[in-house]
């Protein structure tokens, strides 16, 4: 079957947070953009659900925040945890210099659907689902586009720039030969859900007990639960049996005793293999990687989505004008990496420190833990909670929308 050929300014592989936000911003600026997503929709269970103040601020700058907040979500204004028997307030977002001083909890598929709806308002935005990238089109060391498999048959996309936004197992970065530096992680995470019932007490974000970290996220009518285990420990945990796992969950939160049977089989428990890595070089002529394709983050702090959004905003700020002129110089791609690499390195350094100095110790601990003295100070001095709130909520270099918006009569559908 002959391949269908399309030509565009920018081809984005991956319809996750980075890819969808970049697609929206570029289309808004008048750039013809095609987003290729290999799945039929955005529905994937147990993806990150935390939309941080930095991302909410971007939506305010785009004029779409009010519409976003009309969608079902929960708002977290403080992060609390329990270490052993002591409850700690870890972060207070009420002092952030943003319009939304909270974390919004929303299923990622709803967030991506919202971005897609906003992007479709622009006639030069094109989202193609069930399209799997198979090959990069190369000529004399430069990427000129990509080849893909679509439901209708082979597809060839010729583009002035290809963006790899296809996640931590990126096919694009592998085909481009970009080298990945893996920093390791001492843990994996088991995700599952339990129903929420009237009378449930306010849940702590995290509980730290000997050998385990347990996180619960309020998703409205259910609790999304994360059970942190030592790296590679899932096989051993399964070997103890499902009933032992249920008992361990009840031991962490006795309120779940009346519903833990909802974990009917191991099929209800999803394993997230934690990876922390970063590309040494994010680009080559005609191609740039952003989001998880450039840097896989630990789930600590739930910052992955928001770092990906920041990448997309910075990319649009730097790329819209050269894309409008027909070709992006390599020096501009290097500038984008330089701008986003520093905050990525800093955030990964914080995550790696917590993984090595805190998580690893907890997962090997046999005695009931006690909070370190420095952590207990968060309860005594409220102003200290602003530090982790700023770090989690805003990151090290929050980006602001600098790319332009076309006049409504120029390029908006309907």
mmCIF file with all atom_site columns, N, CA, C and O in Angstrom, residues 370-412:
data_model
loop_
_atom_site.group_PDB
_atom_site.id
_atom_site.type_symbol
_atom_site.label_atom_id
_atom_site.label_alt_id
_atom_site.label_comp_id
_atom_site.label_asym_id
_atom_site.label_entity_id
_atom_site.label_seq_id
_atom_site.pdbx_PDB_ins_code
_atom_site.Cartn_x
_atom_site.Cartn_y
_atom_site.Cartn_z
_atom_site.occupancy
_atom_site.B_iso_or_equiv
_atom_site.pdbx_formal_charge
_atom_site.auth_seq_id
_atom_site.auth_comp_id
_atom_site.auth_asym_id
_atom_site.auth_atom_id
_atom_site.pdbx_PDB_model_num
ATOM 1   N N  . UNK A 1 370 ? 10.747  7.496  62.954 1.00 0.00 ? 370 UNK A N  1
ATOM 2   C CA . UNK A 1 370 ? 10.463  8.767  63.599 1.00 0.00 ? 370 UNK A CA 1
ATOM 3   C C  . UNK A 1 370 ? 10.925  9.880  62.674 1.00 0.00 ? 370 UNK A C  1
ATOM 4   O O  . UNK A 1 370 ? 11.961  9.748  62.012 1.00 0.00 ? 370 UNK A O  1
ATOM 5   N N  . UNK A 1 371 ? 10.194  10.973 62.583 1.00 0.00 ? 371 UNK A N  1
ATOM 6   C CA . UNK A 1 371 ? 10.607  12.044 61.676 1.00 0.00 ? 371 UNK A CA 1
ATOM 7   C C  . UNK A 1 371 ? 11.911  12.670 62.128 1.00 0.00 ? 371 UNK A C  1
ATOM 8   O O  . UNK A 1 371 ? 12.123  12.870 63.334 1.00 0.00 ? 371 UNK A O  1
ATOM 9   N N  . UNK A 1 372 ? 12.796  12.970 61.195 1.00 0.00 ? 372 UNK A N  1
ATOM 10  C CA . UNK A 1 372 ? 14.020  13.689 61.555 1.00 0.00 ? 372 UNK A CA 1
ATOM 11  C C  . UNK A 1 372 ? 13.685  15.033 62.203 1.00 0.00 ? 372 UNK A C  1
ATOM 12  O O  . UNK A 1 372 ? 12.633  15.625 61.916 1.00 0.00 ? 372 UNK A O  1
ATOM 13  N N  . UNK A 1 373 ? 14.582  15.525 63.027 1.00 0.00 ? 373 UNK A N  1
ATOM 14  C CA . UNK A 1 373 ? 14.335  16.777 63.740 1.00 0.00 ? 373 UNK A CA 1
ATOM 15  C C  . UNK A 1 373 ? 14.019  17.905 62.774 1.00 0.00 ? 373 UNK A C  1
ATOM 16  O O  . UNK A 1 373 ? 13.109  18.721 63.010 1.00 0.00 ? 373 UNK A O  1
ATOM 17  N N  . UNK A 1 374 ? 14.757  17.978 61.651 1.00 0.00 ? 374 UNK A N  1
ATOM 18  C CA . UNK A 1 374 ? 14.536  19.061 60.687 1.00 0.00 ? 374 UNK A CA 1
ATOM 19  C C  . UNK A 1 374 ? 13.114  19.040 60.137 1.00 0.00 ? 374 UNK A C  1
ATOM 20  O O  . UNK A 1 374 ? 12.512  20.092 59.874 1.00 0.00 ? 374 UNK A O  1
ATOM 21  N N  . UNK A 1 375 ? 12.545  17.833 59.967 1.00 0.00 ? 375 UNK A N  1
ATOM 22  C CA . UNK A 1 375 ? 11.187  17.722 59.435 1.00 0.00 ? 375 UNK A CA 1
ATOM 23  C C  . UNK A 1 375 ? 10.164  18.173 60.473 1.00 0.00 ? 375 UNK A C  1
ATOM 24  O O  . UNK A 1 375 ? 9.145   18.791 60.136 1.00 0.00 ? 375 UNK A O  1
ATOM 25  N N  . UNK A 1 376 ? 10.407  17.899 61.740 1.00 0.00 ? 376 UNK A N  1
ATOM 26  C CA . UNK A 1 376 ? 9.463   18.317 62.784 1.00 0.00 ? 376 UNK A CA 1
ATOM 27  C C  . UNK A 1 376 ? 9.347   19.837 62.863 1.00 0.00 ? 376 UNK A C  1
ATOM 28  O O  . UNK A 1 376 ? 8.332   20.358 63.349 1.00 0.00 ? 376 UNK A O  1
ATOM 29  N N  . UNK A 1 377 ? 10.347  20.554 62.367 1.00 0.00 ? 377 UNK A N  1
ATOM 30  C CA . UNK A 1 377 ? 10.299  22.015 62.408 1.00 0.00 ? 377 UNK A CA 1
ATOM 31  C C  . UNK A 1 377 ? 9.192   22.576 61.520 1.00 0.00 ? 377 UNK A C  1
ATOM 32  O O  . UNK A 1 377 ? 8.738   23.705 61.730 1.00 0.00 ? 377 UNK A O  1
ATOM 33  N N  . UNK A 1 378 ? 8.749   21.802 60.515 1.00 0.00 ? 378 UNK A N  1
ATOM 34  C CA . UNK A 1 378 ? 7.649   22.274 59.668 1.00 0.00 ? 378 UNK A CA 1
ATOM 35  C C  . UNK A 1 378 ? 6.371   22.475 60.494 1.00 0.00 ? 378 UNK A C  1
ATOM 36  O O  . UNK A 1 378 ? 5.566   23.349 60.182 1.00 0.00 ? 378 UNK A O  1
ATOM 37  N N  . UNK A 1 379 ? 6.174   21.662 61.523 1.00 0.00 ? 379 UNK A N  1
ATOM 38  C CA . UNK A 1 379 ? 5.008   21.833 62.382 1.00 0.00 ? 379 UNK A CA 1
ATOM 39  C C  . UNK A 1 379 ? 5.163   23.027 63.316 1.00 0.00 ? 379 UNK A C  1
ATOM 40  O O  . UNK A 1 379 ? 4.185   23.682 63.686 1.00 0.00 ? 379 UNK A O  1
ATOM 41  N N  . UNK A 1 380 ? 6.385   23.328 63.707 1.00 0.00 ? 380 UNK A N  1
ATOM 42  C CA . UNK A 1 380 ? 6.617   24.418 64.659 1.00 0.00 ? 380 UNK A CA 1
ATOM 43  C C  . UNK A 1 380 ? 6.646   25.785 63.980 1.00 0.00 ? 380 UNK A C  1
ATOM 44  O O  . UNK A 1 380 ? 6.209   26.777 64.566 1.00 0.00 ? 380 UNK A O  1
ATOM 45  N N  . UNK A 1 381 ? 7.188   25.846 62.777 1.00 0.00 ? 381 UNK A N  1
ATOM 46  C CA . UNK A 1 381 ? 7.382   27.131 62.105 1.00 0.00 ? 381 UNK A CA 1
ATOM 47  C C  . UNK A 1 381 ? 6.709   27.067 60.726 1.00 0.00 ? 381 UNK A C  1
ATOM 48  O O  . UNK A 1 381 ? 7.256   26.491 59.777 1.00 0.00 ? 381 UNK A O  1
ATOM 49  N N  . UNK A 1 382 ? 5.530   27.678 60.637 1.00 0.00 ? 382 UNK A N  1
ATOM 50  C CA . UNK A 1 382 ? 4.723   27.558 59.424 1.00 0.00 ? 382 UNK A CA 1
ATOM 51  C C  . UNK A 1 382 ? 5.431   28.105 58.188 1.00 0.00 ? 382 UNK A C  1
ATOM 52  O O  . UNK A 1 382 ? 5.222   27.610 57.077 1.00 0.00 ? 382 UNK A O  1
ATOM 53  N N  . UNK A 1 383 ? 6.286   29.120 58.359 1.00 0.00 ? 383 UNK A N  1
ATOM 54  C CA . UNK A 1 383 ? 6.931   29.719 57.187 1.00 0.00 ? 383 UNK A CA 1
ATOM 55  C C  . UNK A 1 383 ? 7.862   28.742 56.478 1.00 0.00 ? 383 UNK A C  1
ATOM 56  O O  . UNK A 1 383 ? 8.119   28.886 55.276 1.00 0.00 ? 383 UNK A O  1
ATOM 57  N N  . UNK A 1 384 ? 8.343   27.716 57.186 1.00 0.00 ? 384 UNK A N  1
ATOM 58  C CA . UNK A 1 384 ? 9.228   26.735 56.553 1.00 0.00 ? 384 UNK A CA 1
ATOM 59  C C  . UNK A 1 384 ? 8.501   25.921 55.488 1.00 0.00 ? 384 UNK A C  1
ATOM 60  O O  . UNK A 1 384 ? 9.125   25.418 54.554 1.00 0.00 ? 384 UNK A O  1
ATOM 61  N N  . UNK A 1 385 ? 7.185   25.800 55.629 1.00 0.00 ? 385 UNK A N  1
ATOM 62  C CA . UNK A 1 385 ? 6.416   25.008 54.659 1.00 0.00 ? 385 UNK A CA 1
ATOM 63  C C  . UNK A 1 385 ? 6.376   25.666 53.285 1.00 0.00 ? 385 UNK A C  1
ATOM 64  O O  . UNK A 1 385 ? 6.005   25.027 52.301 1.00 0.00 ? 385 UNK A O  1
ATOM 65  N N  . UNK A 1 386 ? 6.739   26.940 53.229 1.00 0.00 ? 386 UNK A N  1
ATOM 66  C CA . UNK A 1 386 ? 6.727   27.638 51.947 1.00 0.00 ? 386 UNK A CA 1
ATOM 67  C C  . UNK A 1 386 ? 7.843   27.139 51.024 1.00 0.00 ? 386 UNK A C  1
ATOM 68  O O  . UNK A 1 386 ? 7.725   27.238 49.808 1.00 0.00 ? 386 UNK A O  1
ATOM 69  N N  . UNK A 1 387 ? 8.918   26.626 51.608 1.00 0.00 ? 387 UNK A N  1
ATOM 70  C CA . UNK A 1 387 ? 10.067  26.200 50.796 1.00 0.00 ? 387 UNK A CA 1
ATOM 71  C C  . UNK A 1 387 ? 9.703   24.994 49.930 1.00 0.00 ? 387 UNK A C  1
ATOM 72  O O  . UNK A 1 387 ? 9.838   25.046 48.698 1.00 0.00 ? 387 UNK A O  1
ATOM 73  N N  . UNK A 1 388 ? 9.249   23.866 50.509 1.00 0.00 ? 388 UNK A N  1
ATOM 74  C CA . UNK A 1 388 ? 8.849   22.752 49.644 1.00 0.00 ? 388 UNK A CA 1
ATOM 75  C C  . UNK A 1 388 ? 7.660   23.107 48.754 1.00 0.00 ? 388 UNK A C  1
ATOM 76  O O  . UNK A 1 388 ? 7.545   22.582 47.635 1.00 0.00 ? 388 UNK A O  1
ATOM 77  N N  . UNK A 1 389 ? 6.774   23.999 49.222 1.00 0.00 ? 389 UNK A N  1
ATOM 78  C CA . UNK A 1 389 ? 5.641   24.406 48.383 1.00 0.00 ? 389 UNK A CA 1
ATOM 79  C C  . UNK A 1 389 ? 6.134   25.107 47.124 1.00 0.00 ? 389 UNK A C  1
ATOM 80  O O  . UNK A 1 389 ? 5.628   24.868 46.018 1.00 0.00 ? 389 UNK A O  1
ATOM 81  N N  . UNK A 1 390 ? 7.113   25.972 47.280 1.00 0.00 ? 390 UNK A N  1
ATOM 82  C CA . UNK A 1 390 ? 7.672   26.674 46.116 1.00 0.00 ? 390 UNK A CA 1
ATOM 83  C C  . UNK A 1 390 ? 8.372   25.693 45.190 1.00 0.00 ? 390 UNK A C  1
ATOM 84  O O  . UNK A 1 390 ? 8.234   25.755 43.956 1.00 0.00 ? 390 UNK A O  1
ATOM 85  N N  . UNK A 1 391 ? 9.137   24.767 45.770 1.00 0.00 ? 391 UNK A N  1
ATOM 86  C CA . UNK A 1 391 ? 9.881   23.800 44.973 1.00 0.00 ? 391 UNK A CA 1
ATOM 87  C C  . UNK A 1 391 ? 8.935   22.887 44.195 1.00 0.00 ? 391 UNK A C  1
ATOM 88  O O  . UNK A 1 391 ? 9.114   22.662 42.987 1.00 0.00 ? 391 UNK A O  1
ATOM 89  N N  . UNK A 1 392 ? 7.921   22.358 44.861 1.00 0.00 ? 392 UNK A N  1
ATOM 90  C CA . UNK A 1 392 ? 6.982   21.447 44.207 1.00 0.00 ? 392 UNK A CA 1
ATOM 91  C C  . UNK A 1 392 ? 6.037   22.206 43.276 1.00 0.00 ? 392 UNK A C  1
ATOM 92  O O  . UNK A 1 392 ? 5.781   21.787 42.153 1.00 0.00 ? 392 UNK A O  1
ATOM 93  N N  . UNK A 1 393 ? 5.527   23.321 43.755 1.00 0.00 ? 393 UNK A N  1
ATOM 94  C CA . UNK A 1 393 ? 4.500   24.035 43.017 1.00 0.00 ? 393 UNK A CA 1
ATOM 95  C C  . UNK A 1 393 ? 4.998   24.804 41.817 1.00 0.00 ? 393 UNK A C  1
ATOM 96  O O  . UNK A 1 393 ? 4.285   24.939 40.815 1.00 0.00 ? 393 UNK A O  1
ATOM 97  N N  . UNK A 1 394 ? 6.252   25.326 41.891 1.00 0.00 ? 394 UNK A N  1
ATOM 98  C CA . UNK A 1 394 ? 6.757   26.200 40.838 1.00 0.00 ? 394 UNK A CA 1
ATOM 99  C C  . UNK A 1 394 ? 7.986   25.648 40.129 1.00 0.00 ? 394 UNK A C  1
ATOM 100 O O  . UNK A 1 394 ? 8.241   25.983 38.977 1.00 0.00 ? 394 UNK A O  1
ATOM 101 N N  . UNK A 1 395 ? 8.770   24.822 40.824 1.00 0.00 ? 395 UNK A N  1
ATOM 102 C CA . UNK A 1 395 ? 10.002  24.334 40.211 1.00 0.00 ? 395 UNK A CA 1
ATOM 103 C C  . UNK A 1 395 ? 11.109  25.376 40.247 1.00 0.00 ? 395 UNK A C  1
ATOM 104 O O  . UNK A 1 395 ? 10.993  26.411 40.900 1.00 0.00 ? 395 UNK A O  1
ATOM 105 N N  . UNK A 1 396 ? 12.182  25.098 39.536 1.00 0.00 ? 396 UNK A N  1
ATOM 106 C CA . UNK A 1 396 ? 13.361  25.956 39.592 1.00 0.00 ? 396 UNK A CA 1
ATOM 107 C C  . UNK A 1 396 ? 13.350  27.081 38.555 1.00 0.00 ? 396 UNK A C  1
ATOM 108 O O  . UNK A 1 396 ? 13.986  28.098 38.753 1.00 0.00 ? 396 UNK A O  1
ATOM 109 N N  . UNK A 1 397 ? 12.669  26.894 37.453 1.00 0.00 ? 397 UNK A N  1
ATOM 110 C CA . UNK A 1 397 ? 12.603  27.951 36.444 1.00 0.00 ? 397 UNK A CA 1
ATOM 111 C C  . UNK A 1 397 ? 11.228  27.901 35.779 1.00 0.00 ? 397 UNK A C  1
ATOM 112 O O  . UNK A 1 397 ? 11.077  27.374 34.681 1.00 0.00 ? 397 UNK A O  1
ATOM 113 N N  . UNK A 1 398 ? 10.216  28.445 36.433 1.00 0.00 ? 398 UNK A N  1
ATOM 114 C CA . UNK A 1 398 ? 8.885   28.434 35.820 1.00 0.00 ? 398 UNK A CA 1
ATOM 115 C C  . UNK A 1 398 ? 8.867   29.262 34.544 1.00 0.00 ? 398 UNK A C  1
ATOM 116 O O  . UNK A 1 398 ? 9.391   30.372 34.502 1.00 0.00 ? 398 UNK A O  1
ATOM 117 N N  . UNK A 1 399 ? 8.265   28.709 33.511 1.00 0.00 ? 399 UNK A N  1
ATOM 118 C CA . UNK A 1 399 ? 8.212   29.381 32.207 1.00 0.00 ? 399 UNK A CA 1
ATOM 119 C C  . UNK A 1 399 ? 6.903   30.155 32.069 1.00 0.00 ? 399 UNK A C  1
ATOM 120 O O  . UNK A 1 399 ? 5.887   29.805 32.679 1.00 0.00 ? 399 UNK A O  1
ATOM 121 N N  . UNK A 1 400 ? 6.949   31.192 31.241 1.00 0.00 ? 400 UNK A N  1
ATOM 122 C CA . UNK A 1 400 ? 5.769   31.996 30.965 1.00 0.00 ? 400 UNK A CA 1
ATOM 123 C C  . UNK A 1 400 ? 5.552   32.055 29.453 1.00 0.00 ? 400 UNK A C  1
ATOM 124 O O  . UNK A 1 400 ? 6.505   32.025 28.673 1.00 0.00 ? 400 UNK A O  1
ATOM 125 N N  . UNK A 1 401 ? 4.301   32.125 29.062 1.00 0.00 ? 401 UNK A N  1
ATOM 126 C CA . UNK A 1 401 ? 3.953   32.093 27.641 1.00 0.00 ? 401 UNK A CA 1
ATOM 127 C C  . UNK A 1 401 ? 4.407   33.384 26.963 1.00 0.00 ? 401 UNK A C  1
ATOM 128 O O  . UNK A 1 401 ? 3.948   34.472 27.301 1.00 0.00 ? 401 UNK A O  1
ATOM 129 N N  . UNK A 1 402 ? 5.333   33.249 26.010 1.00 0.00 ? 402 UNK A N  1
ATOM 130 C CA . UNK A 1 402 ? 5.831   34.382 25.219 1.00 0.00 ? 402 UNK A CA 1
ATOM 131 C C  . UNK A 1 402 ? 5.447   34.249 23.750 1.00 0.00 ? 402 UNK A C  1
ATOM 132 O O  . UNK A 1 402 ? 5.575   35.217 23.003 1.00 0.00 ? 402 UNK A O  1
ATOM 133 N N  . UNK A 1 403 ? 5.021   33.070 23.345 1.00 0.00 ? 403 UNK A N  1
ATOM 134 C CA . UNK A 1 403 ? 4.600   32.895 21.957 1.00 0.00 ? 403 UNK A CA 1
ATOM 135 C C  . UNK A 1 403 ? 3.296   33.657 21.738 1.00 0.00 ? 403 UNK A C  1
ATOM 136 O O  . UNK A 1 403 ? 2.477   33.776 22.646 1.00 0.00 ? 403 UNK A O  1
ATOM 137 N N  . UNK A 1 404 ? 3.090   34.169 20.531 1.00 0.00 ? 404 UNK A N  1
ATOM 138 C CA . UNK A 1 404 ? 1.924   35.025 20.294 1.00 0.00 ? 404 UNK A CA 1
ATOM 139 C C  . UNK A 1 404 ? 0.661   34.216 20.047 1.00 0.00 ? 404 UNK A C  1
ATOM 140 O O  . UNK A 1 404 ? 0.692   33.003 19.876 1.00 0.00 ? 404 UNK A O  1
ATOM 141 N N  . UNK A 1 405 ? -0.456  34.934 20.017 1.00 0.00 ? 405 UNK A N  1
ATOM 142 C CA . UNK A 1 405 ? -1.737  34.338 19.638 1.00 0.00 ? 405 UNK A CA 1
ATOM 143 C C  . UNK A 1 405 ? -2.266  35.069 18.415 1.00 0.00 ? 405 UNK A C  1
ATOM 144 O O  . UNK A 1 405 ? -2.286  36.301 18.375 1.00 0.00 ? 405 UNK A O  1
ATOM 145 N N  . UNK A 1 406 ? -2.676  34.305 17.424 1.00 0.00 ? 406 UNK A N  1
ATOM 146 C CA . UNK A 1 406 ? -3.280  34.913 16.249 1.00 0.00 ? 406 UNK A CA 1
ATOM 147 C C  . UNK A 1 406 ? -4.621  35.544 16.605 1.00 0.00 ? 406 UNK A C  1
ATOM 148 O O  . UNK A 1 406 ? -5.269  35.142 17.563 1.00 0.00 ? 406 UNK A O  1
ATOM 149 N N  . UNK A 1 407 ? -5.017  36.509 15.835 1.00 0.00 ? 407 UNK A N  1
ATOM 150 C CA . UNK A 1 407 ? -6.337  37.089 16.024 1.00 0.00 ? 407 UNK A CA 1
ATOM 151 C C  . UNK A 1 407 ? -7.391  36.015 15.734 1.00 0.00 ? 407 UNK A C  1
ATOM 152 O O  . UNK A 1 407 ? -7.208  35.184 14.853 1.00 0.00 ? 407 UNK A O  1
ATOM 153 N N  . UNK A 1 408 ? -8.490  36.039 16.463 1.00 0.00 ? 408 UNK A N  1
ATOM 154 C CA . UNK A 1 408 ? -9.492  34.979 16.299 1.00 0.00 ? 408 UNK A CA 1
ATOM 155 C C  . UNK A 1 408 ? -9.954  34.766 14.868 1.00 0.00 ? 408 UNK A C  1
ATOM 156 O O  . UNK A 1 408 ? -10.255 33.632 14.477 1.00 0.00 ? 408 UNK A O  1
ATOM 157 N N  . UNK A 1 409 ? -10.037 35.822 14.059 1.00 0.00 ? 409 UNK A N  1
ATOM 158 C CA . UNK A 1 409 ? -10.557 35.656 12.699 1.00 0.00 ? 409 UNK A CA 1
ATOM 159 C C  . UNK A 1 409 ? -9.510  35.125 11.731 1.00 0.00 ? 409 UNK A C  1
ATOM 160 O O  . UNK A 1 409 ? -9.782  34.911 10.570 1.00 0.00 ? 409 UNK A O  1
ATOM 161 N N  . UNK A 1 410 ? -8.274  34.921 12.246 1.00 0.00 ? 410 UNK A N  1
ATOM 162 C CA . UNK A 1 410 ? -7.213  34.454 11.360 1.00 0.00 ? 410 UNK A CA 1
ATOM 163 C C  . UNK A 1 410 ? -7.150  32.934 11.279 1.00 0.00 ? 410 UNK A C  1
ATOM 164 O O  . UNK A 1 410 ? -6.860  32.375 10.242 1.00 0.00 ? 410 UNK A O  1
ATOM 165 N N  . UNK A 1 411 ? -7.363  32.270 12.399 1.00 0.00 ? 411 UNK A N  1
ATOM 166 C CA . UNK A 1 411 ? -7.013  30.853 12.406 1.00 0.00 ? 411 UNK A CA 1
ATOM 167 C C  . UNK A 1 411 ? -7.774  30.040 13.434 1.00 0.00 ? 411 UNK A C  1
ATOM 168 O O  . UNK A 1 411 ? -7.249  29.094 13.984 1.00 0.00 ? 411 UNK A O  1
ATOM 169 N N  . UNK A 1 412 ? -9.014  30.407 13.730 1.00 0.00 ? 412 UNK A N  1
ATOM 170 C CA . UNK A 1 412 ? -9.765  29.653 14.719 1.00 0.00 ? 412 UNK A CA 1
ATOM 171 C C  . UNK A 1 412 ? -11.003 29.051 14.075 1.00 0.00 ? 412 UNK A C  1
ATOM 172 O O  . UNK A 1 412 ? -11.737 29.729 13.367 1.00 0.00 ? 412 UNK A O  1
#
